[in-house]
Structures are given as C-alpha cells and as structure tokens.
Coordinates of C-alpha atoms in Angstrom, one line a residue:
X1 CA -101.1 -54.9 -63.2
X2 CA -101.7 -58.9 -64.1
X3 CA -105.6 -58.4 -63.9
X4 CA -108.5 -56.8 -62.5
X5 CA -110.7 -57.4 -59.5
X6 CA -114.5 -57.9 -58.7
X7 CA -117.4 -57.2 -56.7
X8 CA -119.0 -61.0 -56.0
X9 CA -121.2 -59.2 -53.1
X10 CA -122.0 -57.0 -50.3
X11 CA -124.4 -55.5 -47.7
X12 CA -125.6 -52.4 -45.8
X13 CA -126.7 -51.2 -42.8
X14 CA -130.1 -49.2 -42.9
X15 CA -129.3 -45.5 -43.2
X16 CA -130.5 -42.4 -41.4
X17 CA -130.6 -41.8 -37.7
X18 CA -129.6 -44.6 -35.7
X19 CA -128.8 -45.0 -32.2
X20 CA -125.9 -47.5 -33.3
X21 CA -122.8 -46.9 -32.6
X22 CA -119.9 -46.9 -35.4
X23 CA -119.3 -50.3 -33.8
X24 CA -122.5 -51.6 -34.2
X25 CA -122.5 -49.7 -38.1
X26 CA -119.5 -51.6 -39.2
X27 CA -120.8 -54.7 -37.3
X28 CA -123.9 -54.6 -39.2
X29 CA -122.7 -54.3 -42.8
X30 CA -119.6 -56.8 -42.1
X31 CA -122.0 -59.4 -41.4
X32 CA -124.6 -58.3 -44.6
X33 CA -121.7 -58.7 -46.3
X34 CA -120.9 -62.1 -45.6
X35 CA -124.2 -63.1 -45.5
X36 CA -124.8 -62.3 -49.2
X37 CA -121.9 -64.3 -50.1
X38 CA -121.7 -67.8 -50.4
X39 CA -118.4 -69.3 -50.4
X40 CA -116.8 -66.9 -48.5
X41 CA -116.4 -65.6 -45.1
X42 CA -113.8 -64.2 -43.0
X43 CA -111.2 -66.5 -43.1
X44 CA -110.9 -66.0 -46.9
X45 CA -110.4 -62.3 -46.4
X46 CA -106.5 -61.6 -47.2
X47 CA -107.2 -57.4 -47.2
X48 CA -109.6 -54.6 -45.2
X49 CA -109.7 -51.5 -46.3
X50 CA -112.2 -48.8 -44.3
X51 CA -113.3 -46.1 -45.9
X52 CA -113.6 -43.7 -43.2
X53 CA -113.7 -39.5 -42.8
X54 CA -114.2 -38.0 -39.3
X55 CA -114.4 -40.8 -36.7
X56 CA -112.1 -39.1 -34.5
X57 CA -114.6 -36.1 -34.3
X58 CA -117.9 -37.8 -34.5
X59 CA -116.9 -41.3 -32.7
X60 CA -114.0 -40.1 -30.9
X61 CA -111.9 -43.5 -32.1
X62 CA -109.1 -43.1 -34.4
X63 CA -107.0 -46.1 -35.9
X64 CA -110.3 -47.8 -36.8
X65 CA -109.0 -50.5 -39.7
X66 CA -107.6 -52.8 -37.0
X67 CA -110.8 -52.0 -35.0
X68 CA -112.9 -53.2 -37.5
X69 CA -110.7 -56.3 -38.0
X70 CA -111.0 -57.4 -34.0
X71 CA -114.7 -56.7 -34.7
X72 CA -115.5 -59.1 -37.4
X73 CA -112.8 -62.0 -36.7
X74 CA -110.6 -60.7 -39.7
X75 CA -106.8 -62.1 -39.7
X76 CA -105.3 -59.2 -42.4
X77 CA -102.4 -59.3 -44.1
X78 CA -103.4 -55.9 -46.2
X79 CA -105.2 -53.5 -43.7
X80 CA -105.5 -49.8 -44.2
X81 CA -108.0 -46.8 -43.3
X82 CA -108.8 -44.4 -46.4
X83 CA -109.5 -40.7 -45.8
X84 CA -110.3 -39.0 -48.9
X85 CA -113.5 -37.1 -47.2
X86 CA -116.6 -37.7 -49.5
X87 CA -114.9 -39.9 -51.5
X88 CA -113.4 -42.3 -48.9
X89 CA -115.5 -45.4 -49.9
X90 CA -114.6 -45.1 -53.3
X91 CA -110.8 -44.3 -52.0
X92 CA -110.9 -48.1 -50.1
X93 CA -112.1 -49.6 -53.2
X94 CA -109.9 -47.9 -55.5
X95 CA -106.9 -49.5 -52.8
X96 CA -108.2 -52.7 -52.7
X97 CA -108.9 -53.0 -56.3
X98 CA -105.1 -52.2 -57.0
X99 CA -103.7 -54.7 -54.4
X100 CA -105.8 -57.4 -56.4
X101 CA -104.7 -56.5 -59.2
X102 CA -100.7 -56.2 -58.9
X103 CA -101.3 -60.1 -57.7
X104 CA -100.3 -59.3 -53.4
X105 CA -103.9 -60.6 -52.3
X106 CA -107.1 -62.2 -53.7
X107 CA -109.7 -61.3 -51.8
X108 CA -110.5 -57.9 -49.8
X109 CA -113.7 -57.0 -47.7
X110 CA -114.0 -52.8 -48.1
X111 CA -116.1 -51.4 -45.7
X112 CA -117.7 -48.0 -45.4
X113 CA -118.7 -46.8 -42.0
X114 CA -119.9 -43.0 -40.9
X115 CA -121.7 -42.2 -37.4
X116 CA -122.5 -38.7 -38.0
X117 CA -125.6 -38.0 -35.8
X118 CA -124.6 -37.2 -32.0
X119 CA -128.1 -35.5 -30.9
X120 CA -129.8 -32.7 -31.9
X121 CA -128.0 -31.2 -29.0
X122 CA -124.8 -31.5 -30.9
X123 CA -125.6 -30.0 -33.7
X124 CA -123.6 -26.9 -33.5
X125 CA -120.9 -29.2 -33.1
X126 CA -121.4 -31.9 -36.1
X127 CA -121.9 -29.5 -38.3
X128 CA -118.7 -27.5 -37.4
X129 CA -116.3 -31.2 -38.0
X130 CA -118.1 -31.3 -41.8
X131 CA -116.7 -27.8 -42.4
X132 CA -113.2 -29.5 -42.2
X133 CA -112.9 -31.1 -45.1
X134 CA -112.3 -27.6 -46.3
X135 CA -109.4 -25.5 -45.8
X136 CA -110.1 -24.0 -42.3
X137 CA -108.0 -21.4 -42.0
X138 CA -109.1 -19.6 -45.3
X139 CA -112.4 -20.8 -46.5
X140 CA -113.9 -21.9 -43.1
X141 CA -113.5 -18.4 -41.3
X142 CA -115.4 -16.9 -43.6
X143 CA -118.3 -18.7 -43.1
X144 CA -118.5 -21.2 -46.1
X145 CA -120.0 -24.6 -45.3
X146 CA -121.5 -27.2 -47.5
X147 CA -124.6 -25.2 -48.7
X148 CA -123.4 -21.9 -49.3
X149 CA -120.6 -23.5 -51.3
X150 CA -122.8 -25.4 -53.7
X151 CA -125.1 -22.2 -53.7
X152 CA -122.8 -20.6 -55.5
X153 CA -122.3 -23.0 -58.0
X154 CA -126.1 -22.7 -58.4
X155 CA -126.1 -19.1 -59.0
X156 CA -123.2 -19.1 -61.4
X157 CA -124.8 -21.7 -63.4
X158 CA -128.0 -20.6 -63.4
X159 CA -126.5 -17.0 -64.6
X160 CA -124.4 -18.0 -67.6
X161 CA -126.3 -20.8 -68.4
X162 CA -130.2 -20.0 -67.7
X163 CA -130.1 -22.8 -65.5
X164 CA -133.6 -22.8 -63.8
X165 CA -134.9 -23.3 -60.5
X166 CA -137.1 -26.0 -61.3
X167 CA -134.7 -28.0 -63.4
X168 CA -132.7 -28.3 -60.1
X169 CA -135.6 -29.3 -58.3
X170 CA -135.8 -32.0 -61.0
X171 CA -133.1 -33.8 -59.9
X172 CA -133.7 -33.9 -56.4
X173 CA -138.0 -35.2 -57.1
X174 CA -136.2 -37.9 -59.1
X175 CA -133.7 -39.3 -56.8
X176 CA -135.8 -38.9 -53.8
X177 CA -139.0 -40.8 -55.7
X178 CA -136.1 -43.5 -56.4
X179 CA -135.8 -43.6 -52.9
X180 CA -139.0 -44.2 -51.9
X181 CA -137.9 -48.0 -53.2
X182 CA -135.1 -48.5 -51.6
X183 CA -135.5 -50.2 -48.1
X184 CA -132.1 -48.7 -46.6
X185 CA -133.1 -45.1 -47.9
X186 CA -132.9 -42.3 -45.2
X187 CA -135.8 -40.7 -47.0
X188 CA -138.3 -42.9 -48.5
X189 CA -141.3 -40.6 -49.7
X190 CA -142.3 -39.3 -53.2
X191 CA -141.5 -36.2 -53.7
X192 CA -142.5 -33.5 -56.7
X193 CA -141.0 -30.6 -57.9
X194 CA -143.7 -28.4 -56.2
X195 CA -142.4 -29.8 -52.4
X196 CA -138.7 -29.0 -53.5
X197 CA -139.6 -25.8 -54.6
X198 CA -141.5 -25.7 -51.7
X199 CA -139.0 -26.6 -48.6
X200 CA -137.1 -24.5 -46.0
X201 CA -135.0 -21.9 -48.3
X202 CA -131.2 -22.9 -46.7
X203 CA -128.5 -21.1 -49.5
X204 CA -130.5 -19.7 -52.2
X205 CA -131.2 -21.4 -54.8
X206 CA -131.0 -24.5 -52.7
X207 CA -133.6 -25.4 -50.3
X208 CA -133.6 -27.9 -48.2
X209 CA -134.8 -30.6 -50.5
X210 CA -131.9 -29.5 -52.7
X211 CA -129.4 -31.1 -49.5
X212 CA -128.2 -34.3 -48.7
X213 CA -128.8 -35.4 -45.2
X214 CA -126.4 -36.1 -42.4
X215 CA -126.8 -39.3 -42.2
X216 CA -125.2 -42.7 -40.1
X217 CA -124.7 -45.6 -42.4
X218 CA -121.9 -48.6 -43.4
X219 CA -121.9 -50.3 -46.5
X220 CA -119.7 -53.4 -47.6
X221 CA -118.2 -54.8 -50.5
X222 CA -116.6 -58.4 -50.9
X223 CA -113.5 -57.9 -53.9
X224 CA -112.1 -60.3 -55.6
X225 CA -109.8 -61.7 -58.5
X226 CA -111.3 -62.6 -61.3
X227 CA -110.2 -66.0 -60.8
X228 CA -111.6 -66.1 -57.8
X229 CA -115.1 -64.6 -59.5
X230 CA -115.8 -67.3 -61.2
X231 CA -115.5 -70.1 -58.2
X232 CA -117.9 -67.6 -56.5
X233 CA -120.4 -66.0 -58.6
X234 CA -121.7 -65.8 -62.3
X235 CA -122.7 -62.6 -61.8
X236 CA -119.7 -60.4 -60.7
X237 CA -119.1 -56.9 -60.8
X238 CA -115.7 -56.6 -62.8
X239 CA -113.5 -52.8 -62.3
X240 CA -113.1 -51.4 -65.5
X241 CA -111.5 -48.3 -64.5
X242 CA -110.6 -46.1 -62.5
X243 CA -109.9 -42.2 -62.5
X244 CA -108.8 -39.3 -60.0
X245 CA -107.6 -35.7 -60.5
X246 CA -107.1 -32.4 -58.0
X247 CA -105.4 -29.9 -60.6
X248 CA -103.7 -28.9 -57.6
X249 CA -106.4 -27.0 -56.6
X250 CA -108.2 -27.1 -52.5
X251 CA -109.1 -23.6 -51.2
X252 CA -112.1 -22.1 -52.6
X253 CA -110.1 -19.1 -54.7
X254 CA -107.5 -21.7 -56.5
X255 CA -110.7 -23.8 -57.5
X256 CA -110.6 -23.1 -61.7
X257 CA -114.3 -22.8 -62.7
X258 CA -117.5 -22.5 -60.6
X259 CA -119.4 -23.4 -63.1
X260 CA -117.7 -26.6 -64.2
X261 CA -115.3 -29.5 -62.5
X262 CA -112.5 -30.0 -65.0
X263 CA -111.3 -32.5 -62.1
X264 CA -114.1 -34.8 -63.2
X265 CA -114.0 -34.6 -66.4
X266 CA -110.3 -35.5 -66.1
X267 CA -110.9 -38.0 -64.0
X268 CA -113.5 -40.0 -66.1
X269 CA -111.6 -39.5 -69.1
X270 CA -109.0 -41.5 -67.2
X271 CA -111.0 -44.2 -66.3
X272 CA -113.2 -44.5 -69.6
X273 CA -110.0 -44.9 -71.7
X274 CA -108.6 -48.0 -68.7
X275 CA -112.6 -49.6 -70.0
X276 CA -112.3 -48.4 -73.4
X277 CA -115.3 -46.6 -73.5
X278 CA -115.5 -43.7 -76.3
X279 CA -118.9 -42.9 -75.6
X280 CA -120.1 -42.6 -72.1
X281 CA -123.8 -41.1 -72.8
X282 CA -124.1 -44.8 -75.4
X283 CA -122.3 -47.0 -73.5
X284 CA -122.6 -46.4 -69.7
X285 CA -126.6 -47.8 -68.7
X286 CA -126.6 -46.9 -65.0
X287 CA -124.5 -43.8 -63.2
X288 CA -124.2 -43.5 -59.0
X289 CA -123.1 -39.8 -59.0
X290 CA -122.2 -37.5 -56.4
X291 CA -125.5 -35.7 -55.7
X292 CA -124.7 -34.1 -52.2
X293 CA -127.0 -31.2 -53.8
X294 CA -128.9 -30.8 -56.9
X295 CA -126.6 -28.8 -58.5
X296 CA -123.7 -31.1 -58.4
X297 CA -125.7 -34.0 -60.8
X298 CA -126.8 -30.8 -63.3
X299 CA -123.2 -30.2 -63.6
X300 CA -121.8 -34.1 -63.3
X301 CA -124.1 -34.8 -66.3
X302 CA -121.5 -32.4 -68.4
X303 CA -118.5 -33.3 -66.8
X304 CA -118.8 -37.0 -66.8
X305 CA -119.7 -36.8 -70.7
X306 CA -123.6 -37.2 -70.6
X307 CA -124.3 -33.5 -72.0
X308 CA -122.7 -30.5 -73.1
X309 CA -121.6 -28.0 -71.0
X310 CA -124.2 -25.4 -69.9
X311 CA -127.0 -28.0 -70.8
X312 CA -127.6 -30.2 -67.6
X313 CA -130.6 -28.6 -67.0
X314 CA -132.3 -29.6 -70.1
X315 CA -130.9 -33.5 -69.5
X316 CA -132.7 -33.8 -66.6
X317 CA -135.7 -31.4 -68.0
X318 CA -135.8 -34.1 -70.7
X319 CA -136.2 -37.0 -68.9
X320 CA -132.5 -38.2 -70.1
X321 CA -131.6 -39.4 -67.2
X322 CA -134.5 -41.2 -65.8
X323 CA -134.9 -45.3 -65.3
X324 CA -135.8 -45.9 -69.1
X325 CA -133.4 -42.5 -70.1
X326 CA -130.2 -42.3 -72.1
X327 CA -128.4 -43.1 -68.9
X328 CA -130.0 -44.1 -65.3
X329 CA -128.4 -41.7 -62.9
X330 CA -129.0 -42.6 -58.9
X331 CA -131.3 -45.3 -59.3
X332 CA -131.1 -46.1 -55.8
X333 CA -132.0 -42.7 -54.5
X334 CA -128.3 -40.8 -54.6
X335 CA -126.9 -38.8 -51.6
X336 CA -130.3 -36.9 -51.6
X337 CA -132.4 -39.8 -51.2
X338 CA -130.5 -42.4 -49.1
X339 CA -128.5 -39.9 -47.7
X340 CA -124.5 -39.5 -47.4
X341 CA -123.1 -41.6 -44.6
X342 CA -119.4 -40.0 -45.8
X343 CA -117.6 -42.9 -46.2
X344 CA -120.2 -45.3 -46.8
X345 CA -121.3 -43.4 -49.9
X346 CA -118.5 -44.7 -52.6
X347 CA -118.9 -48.5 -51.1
X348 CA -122.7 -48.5 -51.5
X349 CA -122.7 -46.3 -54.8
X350 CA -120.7 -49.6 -55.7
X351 CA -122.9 -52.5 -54.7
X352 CA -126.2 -50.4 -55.8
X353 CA -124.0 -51.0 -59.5
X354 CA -123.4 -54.7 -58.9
X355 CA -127.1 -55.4 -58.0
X356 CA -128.6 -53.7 -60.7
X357 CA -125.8 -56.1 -63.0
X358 CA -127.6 -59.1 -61.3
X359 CA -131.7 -57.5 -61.5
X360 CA -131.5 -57.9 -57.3
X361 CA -133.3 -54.0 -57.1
X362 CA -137.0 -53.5 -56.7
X363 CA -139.2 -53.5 -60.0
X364 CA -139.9 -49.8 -59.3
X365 CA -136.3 -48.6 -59.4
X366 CA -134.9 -51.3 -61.7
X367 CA -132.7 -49.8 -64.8
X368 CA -134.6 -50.2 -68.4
X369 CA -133.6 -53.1 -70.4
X370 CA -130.5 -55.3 -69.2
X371 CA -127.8 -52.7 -68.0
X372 CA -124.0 -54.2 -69.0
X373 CA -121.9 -50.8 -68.3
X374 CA -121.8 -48.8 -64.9
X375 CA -120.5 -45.7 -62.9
X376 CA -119.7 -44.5 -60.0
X377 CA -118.4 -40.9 -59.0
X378 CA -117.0 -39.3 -55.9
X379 CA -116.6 -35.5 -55.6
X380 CA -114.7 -34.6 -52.1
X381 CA -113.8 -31.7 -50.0
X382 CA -114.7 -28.1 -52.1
X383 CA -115.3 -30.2 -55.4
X384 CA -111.1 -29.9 -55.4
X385 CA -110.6 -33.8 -55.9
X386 CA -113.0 -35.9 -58.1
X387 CA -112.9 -39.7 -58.6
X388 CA -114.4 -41.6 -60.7
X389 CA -114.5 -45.8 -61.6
X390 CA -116.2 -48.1 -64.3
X391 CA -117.8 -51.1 -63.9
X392 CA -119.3 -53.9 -66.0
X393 CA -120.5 -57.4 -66.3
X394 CA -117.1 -58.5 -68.2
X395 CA -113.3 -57.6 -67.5
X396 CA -111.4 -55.8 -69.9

C-alpha cells in the first residue's frame, strides 16, 4: 500500500423509529454527509461502498450499492455492498480504506443504511431475519437469538470471574447517560444503575436495559487520501490500522471460549501493531466498542487490551472507562444508547471518533483533555468474526 486514507467528514440520519424508508435513510445521511464537507460533493466521489445486512428481508431490495448511487447523483468507478452482519459499516470502511490506499481511487463516500422497524405487527417477523446472522440450521432451531446468546456469556463470566450484576448494569447507566447528549440517540434519558437493575428481565442476567435496540438509522463517512486531506480539512481523521480474525469458528459449539473473544484480541493486536501502538490502555483516549449488550464492553475491555482478563467488571466499577477515565469507551452513547442500526453502526462508530478529534461533540459527552488516538470495534454474527481499526489525528 503507497499510503493511508482519511475521514475529512460525515453525517447521520436521526436514529430510532422512523417512518423513513431505507430510501429516504440513505438519502438523509448522503446529503449530511456532503453537507459537512466543504470542498467536496458528489462529483468528487470516485468509490461507494454500503455497508448493508438484511435489506432483502427488512426492505425487500437487494443490489442496493447502485441504488444508492442513482439516489445521490454518484457516477462510481469503485461501487460495492458490504455484508459482514454487525460489522458491515466497519467492513465498507475497511474496503474503501484499502482501495485508497493501493492508489485505484482518492476519494470514497461509505455509507451505512439499516431499516429494521416494519410495525409492531411485524415483530415476529423482524425478529426472526436478526436470528440469521447465525447459523440457522444448528444454532437457530434451538432457539438461540441475540439475548440468550449474550446471556450466556453473562452467566459464564459472572461464574468464573465473580462478575456482578451491577457492574454490568454499569456499563449500560454510562452509555445510556452519554446518550442523553447526543441529538441522533435512540434513547436519550439518564439512566442509573437502580432502572437497569430494574427493567423487564429478558435472558437472565440481562434485562432489557442490558439490550441494544432495533433500531433504523444511516450514517456517512467522506474518505480520503491523505493528499487530498490536507486540500480539505486540517482536522482529518487518518486510518491507522486495521484488524480482523474468525479462527474459523461460526456455530455456537466451534466458538473457543464463552468467557473471552480471542477473535478480538487477535484482531486488535493486528491493527495496533499496523499504528504501532504497544500500549492500548496509554495510548488509545477514546474507544467506540461493540456494546450490543452489557456484557460484550465487560469483556471488550480485556480483549481489546484495556484490562486483564476476568477483571472488566472492576474497569468499569472503577470509573476507568468513563469521559475523564483511562480510556473513554462509547462516548456517544454505544449500541445501547443510540442504538444499532446494523450497518450503520461501524460508519457512525467512525465519525463519533473523527468529531471528538476535531471537539465538534457536546460539552457533556466530550473526551477529557485533547484525545489524539482512537478505536473502533465490530463484533458480528455469534461473536465468531471481530474487527477492529485505529484512528488518529496523524498518519503513520
């Protein structure tokens, strides 16, 4: 590769509920992307990548890159859909960052788009197409979904490492309170650790404070050469690195731990030595990790490098990873807060990075000092596949 790639920009739809269509979603955040871009608009834009999971079963449209293309004037010479389920955003980016990169374009819009909500009506129905990102056949016939999955991480953590109910409620009050100042946020109320505790029991431990929404949502992304950076912005967002392992694992009996994601860990050691960071817990500022329940950040906080094995809990019980902590994890609200759009997530996870870089967040949920370093992190499917990429203020 001849160099890296940046983020000069980007925009968002609001998330939650909305009676938009997935036309009108990726309408919306194509033209908040442009808009918060000087300098650039369509014409300039060379590659699209769409992050996308299930628009076949919740829109009922399939080839949806070219869509998108006819729908915001874009003349492509790189266009591709990403599926990658949860971690489809961050797929697109990952695409478009290599294509920049290996020199073939200079500039690439990646856009996030998810219309999950069809009517309560439907319910049955939308929540039987989230059950295929696992293996149907095996795992889905026997009743596991989303909840009860994570549940039993939950359990097995809480068993052989005393793990505690309200240190998982911890994560969720702090994520959902950062959400309460962010003006896209599905969920924009403080919450304690009393009204986790609290909620509708849905997979015990996890109640349903514990659970990421279903939730419709695009998000966009303008990435660029670093060349072209600097004619742009003085502010970019440069990719660092970038990270991905499966261990060859998808079913829920060939996953190797259920405690612990060795697929992270694998993953962000590839994309911390690409950034050259030895480190993470001193040198990343500000995380955006995959926090589709509370157990998931307990257990990302090890994997990723913040804290040891078995002692997640007592980061977040410690305040470690708050706004002024050793490292400011989901500052924006996470999955739990804003909700997870599926492949909007990776693409906002992104830009939520790049603004805190440029101090263009609220006062309330602004990172401690002047953050340099940043992180995003993807898990998809069971927790099989985990992808992670590093960002900062200066390329490598």
């Amino acid at each position: 590769m001849t160099e890296t790639a940046a983020i000069v920009g980007g925009g968002l739809t609001e998330w939650g509920e909305r009676e938009a269509t997935w036309k009108d979603l990726a309408q919306e955040a194509g033209k908040a992307t442009f808009d918060d871009v000087d300098g650039l608009d369509q014409s300039d834009v060379e590659g699209l990548f769409v992050g996308a999971v299930q628009p076949e079963r919740f829109a009922f449209q399939s080839h949806v890159a070219p869509l998108v293309a006819e729908l915001l004037g874009i003349d492509a010479d790189m266009i591709s859909r990403t599926e990658l389920a949860c971690a489809s955003g961050q797929a697109a980016l990952r695409y478009a960052w290599l294509a920049i990169a290996a020199g073939q374009i200079d500039v690439a819009l990646v856009l996030g788009v998810e219309k999950m909500n069809l009517g309560t009506e439907y319910m049955p129905e939308m929540q039987s197409t989230m059950t295929n990102v696992l293996d149907r056949e095996f795992d889905g016939v026997n009743g596991l979904n989303g909840p009860s999955h994570f549940a039993q991480f939950a359990q097995r953590h809480m068993h052989e490492h005393g793990t505690t109910r309200e240190q998982l409620a911890m994560v969720s009050a702090k994520n959902k309170s950062h959400a309460a100042a962010t003006d896209f946020a599905q969920y924009r109320e403080e919450v304690s650790v009393d009204d986790v505790l609290e909620s509708y029991p849905i997979a015990p431990p996890l109640n349903l404070l514990d659970c990421s929404g279903i939730t419709d949502g695009a998000a966009g992304v303008l990435l660029v050469s670093e060349e072209k950076a600097r004619e742009v912005t003085d502010t970019p967002a440069y990719i660092t690195g970038s990270g991905q392992s499966c261990l060859s694992s998808n079913s829920i009996n060939n996953l190797p731990s259920m405690t612990t994601w060795p697929q992270a860990r694998e993953a962000s050691e590839k994309a911390y030595d690409q950034a050259g960071i030895e480190d993470p817990l001193a040198e990343i500022d500000v995380a955006e990790v995959h926090d589709c329940f509370s157990i998931s950040e307990v257990i990302e906080y090890e994997q990723l490098g913040f804290a040891e094995e078995g002692e997640g809990g007592a980061f977040i019980e410690e305040g470690r990873s708050e706004l002024d902590g050793d490292v400011a994890v989901n500052p924006r609200g996470g999955l739990l807060g804003c909700g997870h759009p599926l492949g909007a997530t990776g693409v906002c996870q992104a830009l939520e990075v790049y603004r805190q870089f440029t101090g263009d967040v609220p006062d309330a949920r602004a990172v401690a000092g002047d953050p340099e370093t940043g992180l995003i992190h993807n898990l998809s499917g069971s927790g099989s596949v985990h992808s992670v990429m590093t960002l900062g203020r200066d390329p490598q």
